[in-house]
mmCIF file of C-alpha atoms and ligand atoms in Angstrom:
data_model
loop_
_atom_site.group_PDB
_atom_site.id
_atom_site.type_symbol
_atom_site.label_atom_id
_atom_site.label_comp_id
_atom_site.label_asym_id
_atom_site.label_seq_id
_atom_site.Cartn_x
_atom_site.Cartn_y
_atom_site.Cartn_z
ATOM 1 C CA MET A 1 101.788 233.411 -4.187
ATOM 2 C CA PRO A 2 104.100 233.142 -1.148
ATOM 3 C CA SER A 3 103.029 234.913 2.030
ATOM 4 C CA LEU A 4 105.292 237.611 3.400
ATOM 5 C CA LEU A 5 105.958 238.975 6.876
ATOM 6 C CA ILE A 6 107.792 242.270 7.298
ATOM 7 C CA THR A 7 108.964 243.016 10.824
ATOM 8 C CA ASN A 8 111.028 245.670 12.570
ATOM 9 C CA ILE A 9 109.635 248.603 10.576
ATOM 10 C CA GLY A 10 110.608 252.020 11.977
ATOM 11 C CA ALA A 11 107.929 254.533 10.940
ATOM 12 C CA LEU A 12 104.852 253.309 9.059
ATOM 13 C CA VAL A 13 103.036 255.818 6.843
ATOM 14 C CA THR A 14 99.539 254.671 5.918
ATOM 15 C CA GLY A 15 98.776 257.001 2.985
ATOM 16 C CA ASP A 16 95.523 257.904 4.740
ATOM 17 C CA LEU A 17 95.431 261.545 5.834
ATOM 18 C CA LYS A 18 93.049 260.768 8.662
ATOM 19 C CA ASN A 19 95.697 258.637 10.325
ATOM 20 C CA PRO A 20 98.957 259.125 8.401
ATOM 21 C CA LEU A 21 101.326 257.525 10.920
ATOM 22 C CA ARG A 22 100.431 254.206 12.461
ATOM 23 C CA GLN A 23 101.989 252.828 15.645
ATOM 24 C CA ALA A 24 102.952 249.471 14.174
ATOM 25 C CA ASP A 25 106.134 247.682 13.119
ATOM 26 C CA SER A 26 104.942 244.625 11.185
ATOM 27 C CA ILE A 27 102.953 243.876 8.048
ATOM 28 C CA TYR A 28 101.656 240.454 7.063
ATOM 29 C CA ILE A 29 100.842 239.907 3.383
ATOM 30 C CA GLU A 30 98.971 237.034 1.777
ATOM 31 C CA ASN A 31 97.934 236.604 -1.870
ATOM 32 C CA GLY A 32 99.117 240.102 -2.678
ATOM 33 C CA THR A 33 96.905 241.715 -0.041
ATOM 34 C CA ILE A 34 97.775 243.250 3.332
ATOM 35 C CA ARG A 35 96.140 240.946 5.880
ATOM 36 C CA GLU A 36 97.433 242.338 9.159
ATOM 37 C CA ILE A 37 99.354 245.327 10.443
ATOM 38 C CA GLY A 38 100.462 245.397 14.064
ATOM 39 C CA LYS A 39 103.204 245.395 16.646
ATOM 40 C CA GLY A 40 105.576 242.462 16.885
ATOM 41 C CA LEU A 41 103.598 240.141 14.604
ATOM 42 C CA SER A 42 105.051 236.655 14.700
ATOM 43 C CA ARG A 43 102.946 234.736 12.186
ATOM 44 C CA LYS A 44 104.534 232.072 10.041
ATOM 45 C CA ALA A 45 105.144 233.204 6.479
ATOM 46 C CA ASP A 46 106.883 231.795 3.394
ATOM 47 C CA ARG A 47 109.168 234.811 3.272
ATOM 48 C CA MET A 48 110.419 237.007 6.095
ATOM 49 C CA ILE A 49 111.826 240.495 5.792
ATOM 50 C CA ASP A 50 113.611 242.322 8.602
ATOM 51 C CA ALA A 51 113.149 246.023 7.850
ATOM 52 C CA GLN A 52 116.057 246.890 10.190
ATOM 53 C CA GLY A 53 114.103 249.807 11.611
ATOM 54 C CA ILE A 54 113.666 251.694 8.329
ATOM 55 C CA THR A 55 110.470 253.401 7.121
ATOM 56 C CA ALA A 56 107.558 251.853 5.205
ATOM 57 C CA ILE A 57 105.342 253.952 2.953
ATOM 58 C CA PRO A 58 102.692 252.951 0.414
ATOM 59 C CA GLY A 59 103.965 252.564 -3.153
ATOM 60 C CA LEU A 60 103.953 255.982 -4.825
ATOM 61 C CA VAL A 61 101.132 256.689 -7.270
ATOM 62 C CA ASP A 62 102.027 259.187 -9.989
ATOM 63 C CA SER A 63 98.808 261.147 -10.482
ATOM 64 C CA HIS A 64 99.825 262.458 -13.890
ATOM 65 C CA SER A 65 101.944 260.420 -16.267
ATOM 66 C CA HIS A 66 102.068 259.892 -20.015
ATOM 67 C CA PRO A 67 102.586 256.247 -20.968
ATOM 68 C CA SER A 68 102.379 255.400 -24.654
ATOM 69 C CA ILE A 69 103.620 251.989 -25.742
ATOM 70 C CA GLY A 70 104.911 249.609 -23.083
ATOM 71 C CA GLU A 71 108.039 251.043 -21.524
ATOM 72 C CA TYR A 72 108.936 253.093 -24.587
ATOM 73 C CA THR A 73 108.320 256.821 -24.416
ATOM 74 C CA PRO A 74 108.204 258.616 -27.748
ATOM 75 C CA ALA A 75 108.412 261.924 -25.800
ATOM 76 C CA GLN A 76 112.142 261.373 -25.232
ATOM 77 C CA ASN A 77 112.718 258.421 -27.550
ATOM 78 C CA SER A 78 113.689 256.307 -24.538
ATOM 79 C CA LEU A 79 113.168 252.800 -23.208
ATOM 80 C CA SER A 80 112.604 251.259 -19.776
ATOM 81 C CA TRP A 81 111.285 254.386 -18.087
ATOM 82 C CA ILE A 82 108.591 252.536 -16.124
ATOM 83 C CA THR A 83 111.101 250.152 -14.523
ATOM 84 C CA ASN A 84 113.285 253.149 -13.681
ATOM 85 C CA TYR A 85 110.313 254.905 -12.027
ATOM 86 C CA MET A 86 109.622 251.716 -10.073
ATOM 87 C CA HIS A 87 113.161 251.989 -8.701
ATOM 88 C CA GLY A 88 112.100 255.506 -7.622
ATOM 89 C CA GLY A 89 109.308 253.987 -5.521
ATOM 90 C CA VAL A 90 106.476 254.302 -8.060
ATOM 91 C CA THR A 91 104.132 251.310 -8.035
ATOM 92 C CA ALA A 92 101.261 252.825 -10.038
ATOM 93 C CA LEU A 93 100.977 255.335 -12.864
ATOM 94 C CA ILE A 94 97.805 257.155 -13.798
ATOM 95 C CA SER A 95 97.746 258.166 -17.433
ATOM 96 C CA ALA A 96 96.743 261.722 -18.244
ATOM 97 C CA GLY A 97 96.266 260.629 -21.847
ATOM 98 C CA GLU A 98 98.396 258.746 -24.347
ATOM 99 C CA LEU A 99 98.921 261.813 -26.480
ATOM 100 C CA HIS A 100 102.573 261.174 -27.322
ATOM 101 C CA LEU A 101 101.794 258.390 -29.782
ATOM 102 C CA PRO A 102 103.966 259.196 -32.820
ATOM 103 C CA GLY A 103 101.909 260.660 -35.641
ATOM 104 C CA LEU A 104 98.731 261.014 -33.587
ATOM 105 C CA PRO A 105 96.763 263.862 -35.146
ATOM 106 C CA LEU A 106 96.273 266.572 -32.524
ATOM 107 C CA PRO A 107 93.593 267.138 -31.614
ATOM 108 C CA PRO A 108 92.383 263.644 -32.548
ATOM 109 C CA ASP A 109 88.905 263.234 -33.983
ATOM 110 C CA ALA A 110 86.379 261.388 -31.831
ATOM 111 C CA ARG A 111 86.916 257.942 -33.462
ATOM 112 C CA THR A 112 90.691 258.222 -33.137
ATOM 113 C CA ALA A 113 90.510 259.367 -29.497
ATOM 114 C CA LEU A 114 88.167 256.496 -28.618
ATOM 115 C CA SER A 115 90.245 253.891 -30.463
ATOM 116 C CA LEU A 116 93.461 255.117 -28.841
ATOM 117 C CA ALA A 117 91.917 254.874 -25.371
ATOM 118 C CA ILE A 118 90.578 251.352 -25.941
ATOM 119 C CA VAL A 119 93.760 249.991 -27.554
ATOM 120 C CA THR A 120 96.022 251.485 -24.874
ATOM 121 C CA LYS A 121 93.795 250.224 -22.076
ATOM 122 C CA ARG A 122 93.794 246.696 -23.531
ATOM 123 C CA CYS A 123 97.567 246.724 -23.997
ATOM 124 C CA TYR A 124 98.383 247.807 -20.436
ATOM 125 C CA ASP A 125 95.798 245.368 -19.071
ATOM 126 C CA ASN A 126 98.087 242.731 -20.582
ATOM 127 C CA LEU A 127 101.369 244.336 -19.629
ATOM 128 C CA ARG A 128 102.608 245.399 -16.226
ATOM 129 C CA PRO A 129 106.230 246.506 -16.715
ATOM 130 C CA SER A 130 108.169 245.381 -13.604
ATOM 131 C CA GLY A 131 104.798 244.877 -11.921
ATOM 132 C CA VAL A 132 103.858 248.568 -12.085
ATOM 133 C CA LYS A 133 100.111 249.181 -12.377
ATOM 134 C CA VAL A 134 99.520 251.415 -15.381
ATOM 135 C CA PHE A 135 96.029 252.928 -15.415
ATOM 136 C CA ALA A 136 95.928 253.884 -19.067
ATOM 137 C CA GLY A 137 93.295 254.384 -21.750
ATOM 138 C CA THR A 138 92.367 257.839 -20.483
ATOM 139 C CA LEU A 139 89.919 259.140 -23.078
ATOM 140 C CA LEU A 140 90.832 262.529 -24.544
ATOM 141 C CA LEU A 141 87.501 264.356 -24.803
ATOM 142 C CA VAL A 142 86.863 265.930 -28.183
ATOM 143 C CA PRO A 143 83.608 266.952 -29.895
ATOM 144 C CA GLY A 144 81.449 264.233 -31.415
ATOM 145 C CA LEU A 145 81.577 261.465 -28.777
ATOM 146 C CA THR A 146 78.336 259.648 -28.043
ATOM 147 C CA GLU A 147 76.875 258.130 -24.895
ATOM 148 C CA LYS A 148 77.555 254.714 -26.461
ATOM 149 C CA ASP A 149 81.254 255.594 -26.510
ATOM 150 C CA PHE A 150 81.096 256.149 -22.745
ATOM 151 C CA ASP A 151 79.409 252.751 -22.391
ATOM 152 C CA GLU A 152 82.268 251.260 -24.380
ATOM 153 C CA ILE A 153 85.046 252.793 -22.289
ATOM 154 C CA ALA A 154 83.231 251.887 -19.070
ATOM 155 C CA ALA A 155 82.946 248.280 -20.276
ATOM 156 C CA ALA A 156 86.669 248.294 -21.084
ATOM 157 C CA GLY A 157 87.384 249.333 -17.469
ATOM 158 C CA ILE A 158 88.519 252.879 -18.257
ATOM 159 C CA ARG A 159 88.026 255.092 -15.209
ATOM 160 C CA LEU A 160 89.288 258.489 -16.370
ATOM 161 C CA VAL A 161 88.515 260.985 -19.138
ATOM 162 C CA LYS A 162 90.290 264.264 -19.782
ATOM 163 C CA PHE A 163 89.574 267.680 -21.212
ATOM 164 C CA ILE A 164 92.662 269.072 -22.913
ATOM 165 C CA PHE A 165 91.969 269.593 -26.610
ATOM 166 C CA TYR A 166 88.255 270.417 -26.294
ATOM 167 C CA ASP A 167 87.361 273.751 -27.901
ATOM 168 C CA TYR A 168 85.709 275.647 -25.024
ATOM 169 C CA SER A 169 84.014 278.089 -27.412
ATOM 170 C CA LEU A 170 81.606 275.146 -27.917
ATOM 171 C CA LEU A 171 80.566 275.068 -24.252
ATOM 172 C CA PRO A 172 77.211 276.818 -24.855
ATOM 173 C CA ASN A 173 76.025 273.792 -26.900
ATOM 174 C CA GLY A 174 75.987 271.651 -23.733
ATOM 175 C CA GLU A 175 78.068 268.759 -25.115
ATOM 176 C CA ALA A 176 80.900 269.051 -22.567
ATOM 177 C CA GLU A 177 78.368 269.106 -19.750
ATOM 178 C CA ARG A 178 76.823 265.911 -21.115
ATOM 179 C CA TYR A 179 80.276 264.269 -21.232
ATOM 180 C CA VAL A 180 80.762 265.038 -17.538
ATOM 181 C CA ARG A 181 77.327 263.633 -16.728
ATOM 182 C CA TRP A 182 77.901 260.495 -18.812
ATOM 183 C CA ALA A 183 81.256 259.953 -17.128
ATOM 184 C CA ARG A 184 79.963 260.460 -13.571
ATOM 185 C CA SER A 185 76.982 258.143 -14.057
ATOM 186 C CA ARG A 186 79.449 255.389 -15.044
ATOM 187 C CA GLY A 187 81.862 255.933 -12.149
ATOM 188 C CA ILE A 188 84.418 257.575 -14.446
ATOM 189 C CA LYS A 189 86.446 260.532 -13.124
ATOM 190 C CA VAL A 190 86.952 263.747 -15.087
ATOM 191 C CA LYS A 191 90.300 265.541 -15.256
ATOM 192 C CA ILE A 192 91.074 268.817 -16.996
ATOM 193 C CA HIS A 193 94.321 270.201 -18.365
ATOM 194 C CA SER A 194 94.660 273.560 -16.603
ATOM 195 C CA GLY A 195 96.788 276.617 -17.281
ATOM 196 C CA GLY A 196 98.515 277.553 -20.505
ATOM 197 C CA VAL A 197 99.338 275.679 -23.672
ATOM 198 C CA SER A 198 101.496 272.564 -23.283
ATOM 199 C CA ARG A 199 104.127 271.085 -25.567
ATOM 200 C CA SER A 200 101.678 269.925 -28.242
ATOM 201 C CA GLY A 201 100.782 273.571 -28.795
ATOM 202 C CA VAL A 202 97.119 272.700 -29.282
ATOM 203 C CA SER A 203 95.900 272.138 -25.709
ATOM 204 C CA GLN A 204 93.268 274.661 -24.621
ATOM 205 C CA VAL A 205 93.895 277.277 -21.941
ATOM 206 C CA ALA A 206 91.789 276.796 -18.794
ATOM 207 C CA GLY A 207 91.577 278.856 -15.612
ATOM 208 C CA PHE A 208 88.950 279.527 -12.940
ATOM 209 C CA GLU A 209 86.128 280.299 -15.360
ATOM 210 C CA ILE A 210 86.522 277.245 -17.606
ATOM 211 C CA VAL A 211 87.050 274.752 -14.773
ATOM 212 C CA SER A 212 84.024 276.197 -12.960
ATOM 213 C CA LYS A 213 81.942 275.534 -16.072
ATOM 214 C CA ILE A 214 83.296 272.010 -16.605
ATOM 215 C CA GLN A 215 83.258 271.046 -12.896
ATOM 216 C CA PRO A 216 85.852 268.270 -13.161
ATOM 217 C CA ASP A 217 86.870 265.972 -10.333
ATOM 218 C CA ILE A 218 90.555 266.777 -10.712
ATOM 219 C CA ILE A 219 92.387 269.867 -11.965
ATOM 220 C CA GLY A 220 95.471 268.555 -13.778
ATOM 221 C CA HIS A 221 98.730 270.276 -12.796
ATOM 222 C CA ILE A 222 97.109 273.359 -11.256
ATOM 223 C CA THR A 223 100.565 274.797 -10.516
ATOM 224 C CA GLY A 224 101.556 274.475 -14.160
ATOM 225 C CA GLY A 225 102.232 271.816 -16.742
ATOM 226 C CA PRO A 226 104.345 273.762 -17.490
ATOM 227 C CA ILE A 227 102.400 277.069 -17.511
ATOM 228 C CA PRO A 228 99.933 277.662 -14.654
ATOM 229 C CA MET A 229 96.745 279.694 -14.705
ATOM 230 C CA PRO A 230 96.950 283.156 -13.078
ATOM 231 C CA GLU A 231 97.794 282.867 -9.373
ATOM 232 C CA GLU A 232 94.611 284.544 -8.105
ATOM 233 C CA GLU A 233 92.492 282.101 -10.147
ATOM 234 C CA MET A 234 94.348 279.134 -8.657
ATOM 235 C CA ILE A 235 93.792 280.480 -5.146
ATOM 236 C CA ARG A 236 90.079 281.028 -5.872
ATOM 237 C CA ILE A 237 89.759 277.383 -6.968
ATOM 238 C CA VAL A 238 91.179 276.194 -3.652
ATOM 239 C CA ALA A 239 89.089 278.648 -1.624
ATOM 240 C CA GLU A 240 85.768 278.488 -3.471
ATOM 241 C CA ARG A 241 85.633 275.057 -5.125
ATOM 242 C CA ASP A 242 86.239 271.512 -3.937
ATOM 243 C CA TYR A 243 88.033 269.876 -6.889
ATOM 244 C CA CYS A 244 91.198 267.883 -6.289
ATOM 245 C CA VAL A 245 94.291 269.695 -7.489
ATOM 246 C CA GLU A 246 97.538 268.269 -8.825
ATOM 247 C CA ILE A 247 101.050 269.545 -8.215
ATOM 248 C CA CYS A 248 103.359 268.213 -10.934
ATOM 249 C CA SER A 249 107.116 268.196 -11.438
ATOM 250 C CA SER A 250 106.579 269.938 -14.773
ATOM 251 C CA GLY A 251 105.132 272.980 -13.022
ATOM 252 C CA ASN A 252 105.997 276.328 -11.542
ATOM 253 C CA TYR A 253 107.620 276.038 -8.090
ATOM 254 C CA ARG A 254 106.565 279.504 -6.947
ATOM 255 C CA MET A 255 102.961 278.554 -7.687
ATOM 256 C CA ALA A 256 103.358 275.294 -5.745
ATOM 257 C CA LEU A 257 104.304 277.355 -2.671
ATOM 258 C CA SER A 258 101.343 279.668 -3.252
ATOM 259 C CA LEU A 259 99.014 276.678 -3.667
ATOM 260 C CA ILE A 260 100.154 275.136 -0.392
ATOM 261 C CA ARG A 261 99.546 278.446 1.424
ATOM 262 C CA ALA A 262 95.962 278.402 0.095
ATOM 263 C CA VAL A 263 95.598 274.719 1.000
ATOM 264 C CA LYS A 264 96.782 275.358 4.569
ATOM 265 C CA ALA A 265 94.345 278.283 4.939
ATOM 266 C CA LYS A 266 91.454 276.042 3.851
ATOM 267 C CA ASN A 267 92.760 272.873 5.575
ATOM 268 C CA ALA A 268 92.340 271.178 2.182
ATOM 269 C CA TYR A 269 95.264 268.719 2.316
ATOM 270 C CA HIS A 270 92.992 265.882 1.177
ATOM 271 C CA ARG A 271 92.542 267.629 -2.185
ATOM 272 C CA VAL A 272 96.232 267.774 -3.116
ATOM 273 C CA LEU A 273 97.648 265.111 -5.451
ATOM 274 C CA ILE A 274 101.277 264.742 -6.475
ATOM 275 C CA GLY A 275 102.283 263.698 -9.980
ATOM 276 C CA THR A 276 105.154 264.285 -12.353
ATOM 277 C CA ASP A 277 103.462 265.047 -15.712
ATOM 278 C CA THR A 278 106.234 263.007 -17.316
ATOM 279 C CA PRO A 279 107.557 261.562 -19.575
ATOM 280 C CA GLY A 280 107.340 264.729 -21.624
ATOM 281 C CA GLY A 281 109.222 267.912 -22.248
ATOM 282 C CA THR A 282 110.289 267.958 -18.591
ATOM 283 C CA GLY A 283 112.016 264.653 -19.230
ATOM 284 C CA ILE A 284 111.992 261.257 -17.572
ATOM 285 C CA ILE A 285 112.290 261.597 -13.783
ATOM 286 C CA PRO A 286 112.546 258.272 -11.925
ATOM 287 C CA ARG A 287 113.026 260.140 -8.615
ATOM 288 C CA GLY A 288 110.412 262.784 -9.492
ATOM 289 C CA MET A 289 107.790 261.714 -6.963
ATOM 290 C CA LEU A 290 110.367 261.525 -4.138
ATOM 291 C CA ARG A 291 111.700 264.958 -5.084
ATOM 292 C CA GLU A 292 108.214 266.459 -5.113
ATOM 293 C CA ILE A 293 107.501 265.056 -1.630
ATOM 294 C CA ALA A 294 110.836 266.449 -0.404
ATOM 295 C CA PHE A 295 110.100 269.866 -1.945
ATOM 296 C CA LEU A 296 106.669 270.136 -0.338
ATOM 297 C CA SER A 297 107.995 268.879 3.013
ATOM 298 C CA SER A 298 111.085 271.049 3.205
ATOM 299 C CA VAL A 299 110.313 274.244 1.278
ATOM 300 C CA ALA A 300 106.500 274.401 1.609
ATOM 301 C CA GLU A 301 106.691 272.967 5.166
ATOM 302 C CA VAL A 302 104.031 270.288 4.747
ATOM 303 C CA LYS A 303 104.586 267.512 7.311
ATOM 304 C CA PRO A 304 106.436 264.717 5.484
ATOM 305 C CA ASP A 305 103.887 262.023 6.363
ATOM 306 C CA ILE A 306 101.146 264.261 4.950
ATOM 307 C CA ALA A 307 103.163 264.940 1.794
ATOM 308 C CA VAL A 308 103.518 261.151 1.369
ATOM 309 C CA CYS A 309 99.708 260.843 1.597
ATOM 310 C CA MET A 310 99.445 263.395 -1.241
ATOM 311 C CA ALA A 311 101.549 261.050 -3.379
ATOM 312 C CA THR A 312 99.718 257.856 -2.396
ATOM 313 C CA GLY A 313 96.296 257.547 -0.725
ATOM 314 C CA ASN A 314 95.028 260.944 -1.915
ATOM 315 C CA VAL A 315 95.760 259.993 -5.530
ATOM 316 C CA GLY A 316 94.082 256.601 -5.266
ATOM 317 C CA ARG A 317 90.960 258.049 -3.633
ATOM 318 C CA ALA A 318 90.648 260.934 -6.116
ATOM 319 C CA HIS A 319 90.770 258.485 -9.031
ATOM 320 C CA GLY A 320 88.460 255.943 -7.406
ATOM 321 C CA LEU A 321 91.205 253.298 -7.322
ATOM 322 C CA ASP A 322 92.126 250.863 -4.564
ATOM 323 C CA ILE A 323 95.788 251.882 -4.399
ATOM 324 C CA GLY A 324 97.998 254.028 -2.190
ATOM 325 C CA LEU A 325 97.067 252.735 1.265
ATOM 326 C CA LEU A 326 99.077 250.662 3.743
ATOM 327 C CA GLU A 327 96.014 249.236 5.431
ATOM 328 C CA GLU A 328 94.424 245.847 5.933
ATOM 329 C CA GLY A 329 92.483 244.574 2.927
ATOM 330 C CA HIS A 330 94.346 246.705 0.383
ATOM 331 C CA PRO A 331 96.908 245.637 -2.239
ATOM 332 C CA ALA A 332 100.382 245.136 -0.781
ATOM 333 C CA ASP A 333 102.199 247.873 -2.691
ATOM 334 C CA LEU A 334 104.891 249.401 -0.513
ATOM 335 C CA VAL A 335 108.336 250.901 -0.343
ATOM 336 C CA LEU A 336 110.969 250.515 2.398
ATOM 337 C CA LEU A 337 113.340 253.463 2.538
ATOM 338 C CA HIS A 338 115.806 255.266 4.762
ATOM 339 C CA LYS A 339 118.198 258.197 4.899
ATOM 340 C CA ILE A 340 121.172 258.130 2.548
ATOM 341 C CA THR A 341 124.671 257.890 4.049
ATOM 342 C CA GLY A 342 126.015 261.387 4.637
ATOM 343 C CA SER A 343 122.577 262.986 4.961
ATOM 344 C CA VAL A 344 122.068 264.935 8.177
ATOM 345 C CA ALA A 345 118.565 263.443 8.420
ATOM 346 C CA LYS A 346 117.631 260.808 11.023
ATOM 347 C CA ASP A 347 115.424 258.665 8.809
ATOM 348 C CA ALA A 348 113.363 258.746 5.598
ATOM 349 C CA LEU A 349 110.669 261.149 6.833
ATOM 350 C CA ASP A 350 113.296 263.455 8.305
ATOM 351 C CA SER A 351 115.079 263.322 4.931
ATOM 352 C CA PHE A 352 111.943 264.686 3.254
ATOM 353 C CA ALA A 353 111.566 267.345 5.970
ATOM 354 C CA LYS A 354 115.136 268.478 5.407
ATOM 355 C CA GLY A 355 114.769 268.398 1.612
ATOM 356 C CA ASP A 356 117.051 265.378 1.123
ATOM 357 C CA LEU A 357 116.241 262.457 -1.133
ATOM 358 C CA PRO A 358 115.833 259.213 0.844
ATOM 359 C CA GLY A 359 117.294 255.952 -0.463
ATOM 360 C CA ILE A 360 115.055 253.038 -1.397
ATOM 361 C CA SER A 361 115.865 249.565 -0.133
ATOM 362 C CA MET A 362 112.838 247.589 -1.197
ATOM 363 C CA VAL A 363 109.813 247.899 -3.475
ATOM 364 C CA ILE A 364 106.953 245.424 -3.176
ATOM 365 C CA ILE A 365 103.988 245.318 -5.583
ATOM 366 C CA ASP A 366 101.001 243.057 -4.926
ATOM 367 C CA GLY A 367 103.101 241.255 -2.333
ATOM 368 C CA GLU A 368 105.911 240.534 -4.779
ATOM 369 C CA ILE A 369 109.418 241.823 -4.100
ATOM 370 C CA ARG A 370 110.435 243.911 -7.130
ATOM 371 C CA VAL A 371 113.452 245.691 -5.659
ATOM 372 C CA ALA A 372 115.514 244.041 -2.929
ATOM 373 C CA GLY A 373 118.648 245.291 -1.214
ATOM 374 C CA ARG A 374 118.782 248.657 -2.866
ATOM 375 C CA SER A 375 117.242 250.661 -5.701
ATOM 376 C CA GLN A 376 119.185 251.269 -8.900
ATOM 377 C CA GLN A 377 117.883 254.833 -9.064
ATOM 378 C CA THR A 378 118.472 256.283 -5.576
ATOM 379 C CA PRO A 379 121.795 256.253 -3.748
ATOM 380 C CA PRO A 380 121.813 253.320 -1.306
ATOM 381 C CA PRO A 381 120.120 253.940 2.035
ATOM 382 C CA GLU A 382 122.341 253.804 5.095
ATOM 383 C CA ARG A 383 120.524 250.639 6.248
ATOM 384 C CA VAL A 384 118.754 248.111 4.043
ATOM 385 C CA ALA A 385 115.984 245.651 4.755
ATOM 386 C CA SER A 386 117.152 242.035 4.795
ATOM 387 C CA GLN A 387 115.431 238.843 3.705
ATOM 388 C CA LYS A 388 115.550 235.872 6.021
HETATM 389 ZN ZN1 LIG B 401 100.196 266.118 -18.945
#
């Protein structure tokens, strides 16, 4: 794979909350990995990119997506959505379950849920649409799974399981607790559908009490997907628990503002993950992640570099995946972007702060240039990175 040197970067967002903005203007990439970040790097590389002073951020990681079959989404009977998301800066998608498969009985029985997870995982292991990393095969937890099933998903490389259809009246029998234990002991993260019933009509309602019993790693769409739990329960989860919490485009905007107030009070920025919860009834939103960052930056007044971390490094860390960081030794997944002509913003981060969408010039995944010049999904940025 050709090496790549990017120079003349304006702002560089790392995706790491501990040090979100790095004083550097160059990135050197070799074999798909970031080898060096610094000022004025002048190493020889097979390909050279002049960023023309625009901003670099890690590739966006959608914390909550619903892939089904390749780039086809049965939810809206549409094709090519993953490539379109990539043009919106998304370089990785984390599946919250492949529950849109046409004809899938809902809730699935244990054998069906397990088979679906394994088949989907194997398929996306073999298929990276436009280079996008699709972390699929998320096991939908239903009664009747065995510890052997958890061995099987662990062996297949599945790293996430999800409570959504599980009948919580069964909690006293201890099965759900065992699932969480079996997952944890295999390095698998546990997510829960929170709030009211979703489009399927058969997801289970979960608020403070249920999530406190399950003790998941991540509360899916805590601000609604589309219906949130009661506001006071959401605030109690931030204040009294330490789970990661997702804000999704499918949710309730008033609750997103309330969540951020609670997060600020607790200084719990590291626990916030941004996702879209699409494709689904909310639609297909290629610019969804960018819009969510802009909303949190401008309306909820989260610093834009911190909001970017919520859509990148925070998501990778919460899911135990090596994605979302612009740092040495990590995969070279990144986006070069800038203000759009006519925007009053100064640059990409200022665009977010002012609530404007930035324009994408370049998307790189594993060191490979996937979008060059300009994105097909954002308006063109005022300046674009050039290849030499
Ligand atoms: Zn969902």
